[in-house]
Tab-separated table of C-alpha atoms in Angstrom:
chain	number	residue	atom	x	y	z
A	290	MET	CA	-2.321	31.585	19.436
A	291	ASP	CA	0.861	30.088	17.990
A	292	GLU	CA	1.634	26.638	19.057
A	293	SER	CA	4.951	27.566	19.499
A	294	VAL	CA	3.891	29.641	22.327
A	295	VAL	CA	2.217	26.343	24.138
A	296	GLN	CA	5.416	24.650	23.511
A	297	ASP	CA	7.438	27.350	25.143
A	298	VAL	CA	5.212	26.923	28.082
A	299	LEU	CA	5.229	23.494	28.343
A	300	GLY	CA	8.967	23.403	27.940
A	301	LEU	CA	9.399	24.878	30.855
A	302	TYR	CA	7.845	21.826	32.600
A	303	GLU	CA	8.516	19.371	30.195
A	304	GLU	CA	12.090	18.673	31.863
A	305	LYS	CA	10.770	18.269	35.161
A	306	ILE	CA	8.459	16.025	34.310
A	307	ASP	CA	10.677	14.163	32.161
A	308	LYS	CA	12.919	13.860	35.613
A	309	SER	CA	10.360	13.030	38.070
A	310	ASP	CA	9.635	9.061	38.466
A	311	LEU	CA	6.298	8.720	36.968
A	312	SER	CA	5.809	5.849	34.623
A	313	ALA	CA	5.693	6.466	30.376
A	314	LYS	CA	2.166	6.528	30.557
A	315	GLU	CA	1.468	8.912	33.599
A	316	LYS	CA	4.012	11.540	31.930
A	317	SER	CA	2.364	11.670	28.581
A	318	ALA	CA	-1.115	11.778	30.596
A	319	LEU	CA	0.455	14.716	32.745
A	320	LYS	CA	1.411	16.249	29.469
A	321	LYS	CA	-1.756	16.205	27.554
A	322	SER	CA	-3.803	17.635	30.699
A	323	LEU	CA	-1.199	20.343	31.231
A	324	LYS	CA	-1.580	21.323	27.086
A	325	ASP	CA	-5.646	21.095	27.943
A	326	ARG	CA	-5.664	23.163	30.817
A	327	TYR	CA	-3.377	26.132	28.703
A	328	THR	CA	-5.363	25.849	25.807
A	329	ASN	CA	-8.414	26.138	27.579
A	330	MET	CA	-7.609	29.321	29.250
A	331	TYR	CA	-7.801	31.083	25.786
A	332	TYR	CA	-9.996	33.382	24.857
A	333	ASP	CA	-12.575	33.005	22.218
A	334	CYS	CA	-12.159	35.022	18.730
A	335	GLY	CA	-14.165	38.222	19.468
A	336	GLU	CA	-14.164	38.006	23.252
A	337	ALA	CA	-14.645	41.349	24.847
A	338	ILE	CA	-11.144	41.078	26.761
A	339	GLY	CA	-11.036	44.619	27.642
A	340	VAL	CA	-14.440	44.648	29.544
A	341	ILE	CA	-13.883	41.513	31.118
A	342	ALA	CA	-10.588	43.102	32.465
A	343	ALA	CA	-12.127	46.176	33.343
A	344	GLN	CA	-14.651	44.245	35.512
A	345	SER	CA	-11.998	41.897	36.677
A	346	ILE	CA	-10.092	44.876	38.480
A	347	SER	CA	-12.972	47.046	39.601
A	348	GLU	CA	-15.084	44.676	40.939
A	349	PRO	CA	-12.435	43.493	43.566
A	350	ALA	CA	-11.188	47.315	43.758
A	351	THR	CA	-14.346	48.042	45.327
A	352	GLN	CA	-13.500	45.603	48.335
A	353	THR	CA	-10.145	47.495	49.092
A	354	THR	CA	-9.405	49.956	51.842
A	355	LEU	CA	-10.542	53.398	50.512
A	356	ARG	CA	-8.184	55.669	52.687
A	357	SER	CA	-5.712	53.710	55.018
A	358	TYR	CA	-2.027	53.414	54.814
A	359	HIS	CA	0.298	50.520	55.323
A	360	ARG	CA	3.272	50.656	57.046
A	361	ALA	CA	6.181	49.332	54.985
A	362	ALA	CA	8.869	47.859	57.019
A	363	GLY	CA	7.442	48.166	60.452
A	364	ILE	CA	8.660	51.905	60.829
A	365	GLY	CA	8.202	55.314	59.514
A	366	LEU	CA	7.161	54.657	56.085
A	367	ASN	CA	3.435	55.600	55.335
A	368	ILE	CA	2.844	54.421	51.911
A	369	THR	CA	-0.439	54.819	49.734
A	370	GLN	CA	-2.188	51.617	49.529
A	371	GLY	CA	-5.778	50.005	48.184
A	372	LEU	CA	-8.135	52.312	46.043
A	373	PRO	CA	-6.451	55.463	46.216
A	374	ARG	CA	-2.779	53.768	44.775
A	375	ILE	CA	-5.091	52.105	42.157
A	376	LEU	CA	-6.545	55.204	41.147
A	377	GLU	CA	-3.176	56.706	41.186
A	378	ILE	CA	-1.841	54.258	38.577
A	379	PHE	CA	-4.686	54.281	36.286
A	380	ASP	CA	-5.220	57.942	36.179
A	381	ALA	CA	-1.486	58.378	35.328
A	382	ARG	CA	-0.635	60.824	38.144
A	383	LYS	CA	2.599	62.670	37.015
A	384	GLU	CA	3.743	62.264	41.126
A	385	PRO	CA	2.073	59.870	43.223
A	386	VAL	CA	1.087	61.231	46.922
A	387	THR	CA	3.774	58.802	48.332
A	388	PRO	CA	6.559	58.646	45.710
A	389	ALA	CA	9.021	55.380	47.166
A	390	MET	CA	11.870	53.571	46.070
A	391	LYS	CA	13.175	49.994	46.898
A	392	ILE	CA	17.217	50.032	46.495
A	393	TYR	CA	19.462	47.183	46.540
A	394	LEU	CA	23.083	47.041	47.678
A	395	GLN	CA	25.900	45.814	45.481
A	396	LYS	CA	27.426	42.088	47.092
A	397	GLU	CA	30.328	43.614	48.709
A	398	PHE	CA	28.560	46.557	50.374
A	399	ASN	CA	25.945	43.958	51.946
A	400	THR	CA	26.681	44.685	55.513
A	401	LYS	CA	24.837	46.031	58.198
A	402	GLU	CA	27.550	48.984	58.582
A	403	LYS	CA	27.708	50.186	55.020
A	404	ALA	CA	24.064	49.910	54.333
A	405	ILE	CA	23.518	52.214	57.450
A	406	LYS	CA	25.839	54.629	55.967
A	407	ILE	CA	24.484	54.786	52.490
A	408	ALA	CA	21.196	55.174	54.215
A	409	ALA	CA	22.380	58.492	55.529
A	410	SER	CA	24.071	59.189	52.526
A	411	ILE	CA	20.717	58.978	50.685
A	412	LYS	CA	18.333	60.482	53.051
A	413	GLU	CA	18.164	64.174	52.943
A	414	THR	CA	19.605	66.016	55.854
A	415	ASN	CA	18.808	69.478	56.751
A	416	LEU	CA	20.586	71.764	59.350
A	417	LYS	CA	17.299	71.548	61.260
A	418	HIS	CA	17.879	67.668	61.569
A	419	ILE	CA	21.116	68.150	63.204
A	420	MET	CA	21.077	70.864	65.476
A	421	THR	CA	19.970	70.800	69.133
A	422	LEU	CA	19.609	74.674	69.723
A	423	ASP	CA	19.452	77.755	67.775
A	424	SER	CA	19.261	81.207	69.358
A	425	LEU	CA	20.043	84.727	68.847
A	426	ASP	CA	22.917	86.336	70.367
A	427	LEU	CA	21.480	90.021	70.766
A	428	GLY	CA	25.020	91.035	72.250
A	429	ASN	CA	27.177	90.569	69.088
A	430	MET	CA	23.959	90.124	66.443
A	431	THR	CA	25.089	86.544	65.949
A	432	VAL	CA	22.634	83.263	65.133
A	433	GLU	CA	24.183	80.532	67.170
A	434	VAL	CA	23.876	76.997	66.185
A	435	GLU	CA	24.285	74.125	68.380
A	436	LEU	CA	24.738	70.976	66.588
A	437	ASP	CA	23.785	67.324	68.094
A	438	LYS	CA	27.150	66.113	68.657
A	439	LYS	CA	26.248	62.380	68.255
A	440	LEU	CA	24.250	62.617	65.444
A	441	ILE	CA	26.886	64.124	63.349
A	442	GLU	CA	29.341	61.765	64.040
A	443	LYS	CA	26.902	58.886	62.785
A	444	LEU	CA	25.901	60.861	59.962
A	445	SER	CA	29.880	61.356	59.297
A	446	ILE	CA	29.146	65.052	58.742
A	447	GLU	CA	31.880	67.960	59.555
A	448	PRO	CA	31.293	70.899	60.528
A	449	ASP	CA	33.436	72.480	57.920
A	450	LYS	CA	31.270	71.258	55.282
A	451	ILE	CA	28.377	72.651	57.181
A	452	VAL	CA	29.649	75.855	56.733
A	453	SER	CA	30.439	76.071	53.432
A	454	ALA	CA	26.982	74.387	52.509
A	455	VAL	CA	25.572	77.419	54.172
A	456	LYS	CA	27.915	79.650	52.839
A	457	ARG	CA	26.835	78.315	49.480
A	458	LYS	CA	22.811	78.858	50.114
A	459	ILE	CA	22.998	82.064	52.120
A	460	LYS	CA	25.100	85.271	51.029
A	461	ASN	CA	27.120	87.373	52.760
A	462	LEU	CA	27.313	85.499	55.994
A	463	ASN	CA	30.773	84.764	58.174
A	464	GLY	CA	30.539	81.275	60.148
A	465	SER	CA	33.052	80.332	62.599
A	466	ILE	CA	33.192	77.007	64.369
A	467	GLU	CA	33.312	77.262	68.502
A	468	GLY	CA	33.189	73.479	69.862
A	469	ASN	CA	30.081	72.160	69.440
A	470	LYS	CA	28.336	75.759	68.341
A	471	ILE	CA	28.624	77.466	64.852
A	472	ILE	CA	28.152	81.114	64.899
A	473	PHE	CA	26.849	82.964	62.264
A	474	GLU	CA	27.600	86.699	61.489
A	475	ILE	CA	25.924	88.903	58.861
A	476	ASN	CA	28.601	91.071	56.331
A	477	LYS	CA	26.080	94.101	56.977
A	478	ASP	CA	26.949	97.482	58.666
A	479	LYS	CA	23.834	97.640	60.777
A	480	VAL	CA	22.046	94.174	61.151
A	481	THR	CA	18.722	94.261	62.914
A	482	VAL	CA	16.991	91.920	64.760
A	483	LYS	CA	14.642	91.199	61.921
A	484	ASP	CA	17.712	90.200	59.870
A	485	LEU	CA	18.712	87.849	62.438
A	486	GLN	CA	15.310	86.206	62.596
A	487	THR	CA	15.119	85.678	58.862
A	488	LEU	CA	18.491	84.194	59.027
A	489	ARG	CA	17.606	81.678	61.657
A	490	PHE	CA	14.926	80.262	59.876
A	491	LYS	CA	16.951	80.295	56.558
A	492	LEU	CA	19.608	78.127	58.207
A	493	ARG	CA	17.202	75.508	59.174
A	494	GLU	CA	16.384	74.928	55.798
A	495	VAL	CA	19.894	74.478	54.623
A	496	HIS	CA	20.470	71.182	52.827
A	497	VAL	CA	23.288	69.740	54.260
A	498	LYS	CA	23.664	66.199	53.177
A	499	GLY	CA	21.548	63.670	51.151
A	500	ILE	CA	19.280	63.773	48.447
A	501	LYS	CA	16.505	66.634	48.063
A	502	GLY	CA	13.226	64.811	48.293
A	503	ILE	CA	14.076	61.654	50.064
A	504	THR	CA	12.632	62.371	53.420
A	505	HIS	CA	13.149	59.084	54.649
A	506	CYS	CA	15.553	55.634	54.201
A	507	ILE	CA	15.279	52.859	56.265
A	508	VAL	CA	17.459	49.552	56.073
A	509	GLU	CA	15.718	46.383	56.249
A	510	LYS	CA	17.195	43.031	56.488
A	511	THR	CA	15.592	40.472	54.007
A	512	SER	CA	16.338	36.884	54.160
A	513	ASN	CA	19.900	36.889	52.502
A	514	GLU	CA	20.707	40.812	52.483
A	515	PHE	CA	19.711	44.562	53.342
A	516	VAL	CA	17.531	46.641	51.394
A	517	LEU	CA	16.694	49.998	51.585
A	518	TYR	CA	13.080	51.694	51.412
A	519	THR	CA	12.931	55.329	50.600
A	520	LEU	CA	10.084	57.863	51.063
A	521	GLY	CA	10.641	60.114	47.996
A	522	SER	CA	12.043	59.204	44.759
A	523	ASN	CA	15.265	60.128	42.661
A	524	LEU	CA	16.526	57.394	40.580
A	525	ILE	CA	19.384	59.306	38.692
A	526	LYS	CA	20.689	60.735	41.777
A	527	VAL	CA	20.451	57.513	43.889
A	528	SER	CA	22.424	55.846	41.169
A	529	LYS	CA	25.635	58.017	41.472
A	530	ILE	CA	25.756	56.878	45.076
A	531	GLU	CA	28.658	54.216	45.671
A	532	GLY	CA	27.396	50.905	46.618
A	533	ILE	CA	23.944	51.044	44.978
A	534	ASP	CA	23.061	48.328	42.693
A	535	ILE	CA	21.652	50.230	39.641
A	536	SER	CA	20.100	47.282	38.025
A	537	ARG	CA	17.392	46.699	40.453
A	538	MET	CA	17.027	50.235	42.415
A	539	LYS	CA	13.005	50.513	41.531
A	540	SER	CA	11.022	53.485	42.034
A	541	ASN	CA	6.750	53.684	42.273
A	542	ASN	CA	6.867	57.083	40.082
A	543	ILE	CA	5.965	55.938	36.764
A	544	PHE	CA	6.726	58.805	35.035
A	545	GLU	CA	10.189	58.945	36.182
A	546	ILE	CA	10.611	55.349	35.004
A	547	VAL	CA	9.579	56.165	31.666
A	548	GLU	CA	12.057	59.291	31.434
A	549	THR	CA	15.021	57.423	33.057
A	550	LEU	CA	14.409	53.765	32.018
A	551	GLY	CA	11.995	54.066	28.906
A	552	ILE	CA	8.258	52.928	28.252
A	553	GLU	CA	8.968	49.077	28.663
A	554	ALA	CA	10.236	49.578	32.075
A	555	ALA	CA	7.315	51.583	33.095
A	556	ARG	CA	4.767	48.748	31.804
A	557	THR	CA	6.461	46.113	33.843
A	558	THR	CA	6.106	48.959	36.928
A	559	ILE	CA	2.628	49.044	36.298
A	560	VAL	CA	2.060	45.853	36.155
A	561	SER	CA	3.952	45.201	39.494
A	562	GLU	CA	2.459	48.188	41.129
A	563	ILE	CA	-0.992	47.053	40.647
A	564	THR	CA	-0.191	43.448	41.468
A	565	ASP	CA	1.496	44.529	44.631
A	566	THR	CA	-1.268	46.809	45.610
A	567	LEU	CA	-3.741	44.131	45.285
A	568	ARG	CA	-2.328	41.517	46.861
A	569	GLY	CA	-1.509	43.538	49.862
A	570	GLN	CA	-5.450	44.222	50.018
A	571	GLY	CA	-5.939	40.285	49.424
A	572	VAL	CA	-7.291	40.357	46.289
A	573	ASP	CA	-5.756	37.932	43.552
A	574	THR	CA	-6.771	39.374	40.285
A	575	ASP	CA	-5.356	37.205	37.469
A	576	VAL	CA	-2.178	38.770	35.891
A	577	ARG	CA	-3.276	38.722	32.571
A	578	HIS	CA	-6.195	41.443	32.790
A	579	LEU	CA	-2.982	43.591	34.265
A	580	LEU	CA	-1.015	43.085	31.265
A	581	LEU	CA	-3.913	44.145	29.159
A	582	VAL	CA	-4.263	47.468	30.957
A	583	ALA	CA	-0.733	47.785	30.935
A	584	ASP	CA	0.238	47.465	27.380
A	585	THR	CA	-3.038	49.416	26.435
A	586	MET	CA	-1.631	52.457	28.760
A	587	THR	CA	1.913	52.335	27.097
A	588	GLN	CA	0.837	51.704	23.229
A	589	SER	CA	1.284	55.332	22.476
A	590	GLY	CA	4.988	55.523	23.638
A	591	ASP	CA	4.276	57.380	26.335
A	592	ILE	CA	1.943	56.781	29.901
A	593	GLN	CA	-2.002	57.474	28.985
A	594	ALA	CA	-4.250	57.654	31.780
A	595	ILE	CA	-7.363	55.576	31.614
A	596	GLY	CA	-10.112	58.550	31.769
A	597	ARG	CA	-10.998	61.656	29.986
A	598	TYR	CA	-8.127	63.074	29.213
A	599	GLY	CA	-6.366	59.780	28.249
A	600	LEU	CA	-7.636	56.546	26.490
A	601	SER	CA	-11.340	56.925	26.667
A	602	GLY	CA	-10.499	60.714	25.230
A	603	SER	CA	-8.827	59.425	22.393
A	604	LYS	CA	-10.894	56.658	20.934
A	605	SER	CA	-11.354	57.044	16.996
A	606	SER	CA	-15.189	56.879	17.369
A	607	VAL	CA	-17.444	60.231	17.865
A	608	LEU	CA	-20.177	58.439	19.357
A	609	ALA	CA	-18.157	56.399	21.699
A	610	ARG	CA	-16.219	59.531	23.058
A	611	ALA	CA	-19.685	61.633	23.145
A	612	ASN	CA	-20.971	58.210	25.534
A	613	PHE	CA	-18.130	58.163	27.657
A	614	GLU	CA	-18.242	62.200	29.013
A	615	GLU	CA	-18.574	65.478	27.901
A	616	THR	CA	-21.284	64.494	25.011
A	617	ILE	CA	-21.903	68.252	23.565
A	618	LYS	CA	-18.483	68.840	23.262
A	619	HIS	CA	-17.890	66.305	21.255
A	620	LEU	CA	-20.871	66.269	18.809
A	621	VAL	CA	-20.487	69.670	18.446
A	622	ASP	CA	-17.157	69.272	17.670
A	623	ALA	CA	-17.835	66.641	14.815
A	624	ALA	CA	-20.111	68.158	13.521
A	625	VAL	CA	-18.047	71.461	12.936
A	626	HIS	CA	-15.664	69.495	11.537
A	627	GLY	CA	-17.595	66.979	9.585
A	628	LEU	CA	-16.601	63.663	10.956
A	629	SER	CA	-17.889	60.236	10.420
A	630	ASP	CA	-18.480	57.485	12.429
A	631	GLU	CA	-17.669	53.967	11.349
A	632	LEU	CA	-19.948	52.095	14.015
A	633	ASN	CA	-17.702	49.744	14.497
A	634	GLY	CA	-17.503	49.939	18.255
A	635	ILE	CA	-19.845	48.278	20.915
A	636	VAL	CA	-21.311	51.680	22.184
A	637	GLU	CA	-22.198	52.798	18.980
A	638	ASN	CA	-23.915	49.823	17.636
A	639	VAL	CA	-25.864	49.637	21.176
A	640	MET	CA	-27.078	53.147	20.659
A	641	ILE	CA	-28.161	52.638	17.096
A	642	GLY	CA	-29.836	48.961	18.209
A	643	LYS	CA	-27.421	47.162	15.879
A	644	THR	CA	-25.932	43.795	16.737
A	645	ALA	CA	-22.387	44.745	18.160
A	646	ARG	CA	-19.548	43.374	16.325
A	647	VAL	CA	-18.077	41.317	19.529
A	648	GLY	CA	-18.452	37.991	20.430
A	649	THR	CA	-21.153	35.983	18.192
A	650	GLY	CA	-21.964	39.576	16.612
A	651	LEU	CA	-18.359	38.960	15.280
A	652	VAL	CA	-19.182	36.361	12.568
A	653	GLU	CA	-22.252	36.878	10.183
A	654	VAL	CA	-22.849	33.149	9.147
A	655	VAL	CA	-21.740	29.950	11.003
A	656	MET	CA	-21.883	26.707	9.067
A	657	LYS	CA	-21.774	23.425	11.075
A	658	THR	CA	-18.344	21.833	9.490
A	659	GLN	CA	-19.480	18.616	10.750
A	660	GLU	CA	-22.654	18.345	8.550
A	661	THR	CA	-22.318	18.370	4.762
A	662	PRO	CA	-22.133	21.794	3.872
A	663	VAL	CA	-24.501	21.453	0.748
A	664	LYS	CA	-27.842	20.804	2.770
A	665	VAL	CA	-27.261	23.584	4.786
A	666	VAL	CA	-26.749	26.077	2.122
A	667	LYS	CA	-30.117	24.557	0.041
A	668	GLU	CA	-32.153	25.160	3.757
A	669	LYS	CA	-30.429	28.593	4.034
A	670	LYS	CA	-31.823	29.284	0.044
A	671	GLU	CA	-35.360	28.269	0.910
B	81	MET	CA	12.878	66.680	33.052
B	82	THR	CA	15.093	69.743	34.337
B	83	ILE	CA	17.560	71.133	32.431
B	84	GLY	CA	21.109	70.080	33.361
B	85	ALA	CA	20.102	66.663	34.694
B	86	ILE	CA	22.302	63.748	34.298
B	87	TYR	CA	20.788	60.439	32.728
B	88	LEU	CA	21.954	56.790	33.328
B	89	ASN	CA	24.101	55.690	31.055
B	90	ASP	CA	23.202	53.161	28.383
B	91	ASP	CA	24.833	50.099	30.077
B	92	GLU	CA	23.262	50.972	33.437
B	93	ILE	CA	19.608	51.063	31.338
B	94	LYS	CA	20.442	48.059	29.268
B	95	ASN	CA	21.263	45.967	32.311
B	96	HIS	CA	18.105	47.124	34.449
B	97	VAL	CA	15.939	44.738	35.400
B	98	LEU	CA	12.862	46.236	34.505
B	99	VAL	CA	14.435	47.033	30.970
B	100	PRO	CA	13.638	43.953	28.423
B	101	LYS	CA	15.935	43.287	25.343
B	102	HIS	CA	15.463	45.669	22.485
B	103	GLU	CA	16.302	45.036	18.948
B	104	ILE	CA	16.056	46.690	15.737
B	105	LEU	CA	14.806	44.729	13.133
B	106	ASN	CA	16.192	44.929	9.723
B	107	ALA	CA	13.874	45.748	6.702
B	108	LYS	CA	13.195	41.741	5.744
B	109	ASP	CA	12.146	40.711	9.658
B	110	LYS	CA	10.154	43.840	9.438
B	111	ASP	CA	8.176	43.189	6.183
B	112	ALA	CA	7.982	39.427	7.932
B	113	VAL	CA	6.318	40.601	10.875
B	114	LEU	CA	3.923	42.742	9.260
B	115	LYS	CA	3.002	40.228	6.778
B	116	LYS	CA	2.343	37.770	9.701
B	117	TYR	CA	-0.240	39.629	11.583
B	118	ASN	CA	-1.248	41.362	8.257
B	119	ILE	CA	-1.182	45.120	9.342
B	120	THR	CA	0.492	48.276	8.549
B	121	VAL	CA	3.317	49.686	10.435
B	122	GLU	CA	0.538	52.418	11.921
B	123	GLN	CA	-0.866	49.871	13.608
B	124	LEU	CA	1.575	48.473	15.733
B	125	PRO	CA	2.182	49.821	19.439
B	126	LYS	CA	4.526	53.143	19.198
B	127	ILE	CA	7.980	54.103	21.052
B	128	LEU	CA	9.201	57.609	21.003
B	129	LYS	CA	12.786	58.092	19.093
B	130	GLU	CA	14.197	59.645	22.260
B	131	ASP	CA	13.152	56.662	24.896
B	132	ALA	CA	15.689	55.747	26.944
B	133	ALA	CA	15.776	51.937	26.147
B	134	ILE	CA	16.648	52.685	22.610
B	135	LYS	CA	17.977	56.269	22.122
B	136	SER	CA	21.529	54.905	21.722
B	137	PHE	CA	20.740	52.610	18.909
B	138	GLY	CA	20.279	55.574	16.416
B	139	VAL	CA	16.709	54.646	15.280
B	140	LYS	CA	14.605	56.406	12.675
B	141	THR	CA	10.984	57.113	12.529
B	142	GLY	CA	9.401	54.147	11.073
B	143	ASP	CA	11.544	51.415	12.279
B	144	VAL	CA	10.265	48.480	14.048
B	145	VAL	CA	11.722	47.471	17.321
B	146	LYS	CA	11.410	43.744	18.610
B	147	ILE	CA	10.968	43.654	22.489
B	148	THR	CA	11.682	40.194	24.210
B	149	ARG	CA	9.505	40.160	27.195
B	150	LYS	CA	10.052	37.628	30.264
B	151	SER	CA	6.726	37.030	30.654
B	152	VAL	CA	4.676	35.800	34.053
B	153	THR	CA	2.585	33.590	31.840
B	154	ALA	CA	4.431	32.721	28.736
B	155	GLY	CA	7.714	32.242	29.655
B	156	ILE	CA	9.071	34.287	26.861
B	157	SER	CA	7.215	36.787	24.624
B	158	THR	CA	8.153	39.051	21.883
B	159	TYR	CA	6.413	42.230	21.452
B	160	PHE	CA	6.737	44.933	18.548
B	161	ARG	CA	6.812	48.614	18.563
B	162	THR	CA	7.167	50.972	16.128
B	163	VAL	CA	9.448	54.109	16.294
B	164	ILE	CA	7.809	57.419	16.510
C-alpha cells in the first residue's frame, strides 16, 4: 500500500495528538504506535482475502436469527432482519421482501405537524382506508360510501377530490356528495345487483392519496430531528414531495438505488445494509470484509449476485465453475467450444494436486536477503 | 424502469450523500493510472455509460472515471472505473 495512505489516516489523528498536553516524547511514541498498528493490519501479499472475507461473514451469519422480524421504530414496521436479509443482499434479489425507506426532512419542515403532514402525503391511501361503511342501495340502484370524517380532515382530503379520483379510475360513473356520504351511480340503462357488487369492491381499491406501494409511513423523533420510516420504497416519487431532504433519503432496495443514483451509491448501500443487519444481530464483522464483497458485487457496473448466476458463474476458469455447481453443464460446454484452462485459481490447482498460487505458493524462490546471497545460490546448485 | 418515469435531476444525484465524487480523467492522467497499477483499461472495474451518476458527463466507452470515496478505514480513498 502507498505510504501516502498511511499518512492520510494518521493525519486524521495527528492534529488531535499535537493539541493534547502530552510531552513531545509521548507524542512521538503515540504516533509511532498508531502507525505500527495500522501497518500491522495489512494483508500480506498473496493472502487469500476472499476466503477470509467469506468466512468472516458466514460464520457469524450462522448465529443470526433465522426467521424473525425486527420492529423498527416501535410500531408497525416489520423489516426483514438476520439471515434472510443477508441472503437477500448477497443473492441480489430484485425486490426485497420488505422494501423500506428512511426519509429526512428539510430544516424548515422539521416540526411535528409538518412531519405528520408529509407522512400523510407519502402513505398510500385508498378509499377503503378512509371510509367507515359502504353499502348497496337497492331501491335507487346506487352504492353509498360513508367517509370517516375525522380521518379525511386529518389527512386533508376533500370529498371532491375523492369523486374525481374515482371517476378517473372507473368509467361511466356519477358521484354526488351528500354530507358525510358519497353516492355513486352507474350510467347504464339496466343496472344489476351484480354490477353494484363489483363496483363496491372496485371502489375500495381506488387510490386517493399518497404514493402507490408505500403501505406504512411513520414519524419518529431522533435526538434533533424528525425522521420518516416507510414500508415500501419509491425514491423518485418521494423526491417530488415538498419538504423532503433529497440528499439524505435512503432505501434498502439496492436495484432501485442503482437505477436512480448509480453504482457507487449501490455499493455504499450494500455495505451499510449488511453492516446494519449484522450489527442488529450483535455481530461485529470488520467492515473491510464487507467492502471487499461490495466492490466485487459492483465491479461489472451492475449488481452481481454471489452465486450460480452471478459471480461464481462468471469466473473465467472452466474447472472453477465446474467445481462450484452444475459440473456437467460447464464441462460439456467447455468441450464443445474447445476452451482451455490456465490453472491459475485455487480450486483448479487443488484438483490437479499442484501448489495453488496463493500465500507462500505465490512465490517460487525465496531468498534470505540478510545473509550473503552468494552462499545461498551455491547451496542450491549443489 | 417503467416507461415515462421521471428521473432525479443531476444536482440531486450529485449532492446525494450516497454518491461520491465522480470525475473523468484526461488522457494524461488515465495513462498515469494505468502505468501506476501496470494494467490495461479492461482490467479496471466497470461503470455503465448510462449510470445515473455519470450520464450527464457525456462520457464515451473506454474513459476512466475517478471516484473519490469517503472511506471508513482510510479517510479518503480513490477508486477507478472504466466506462463500458
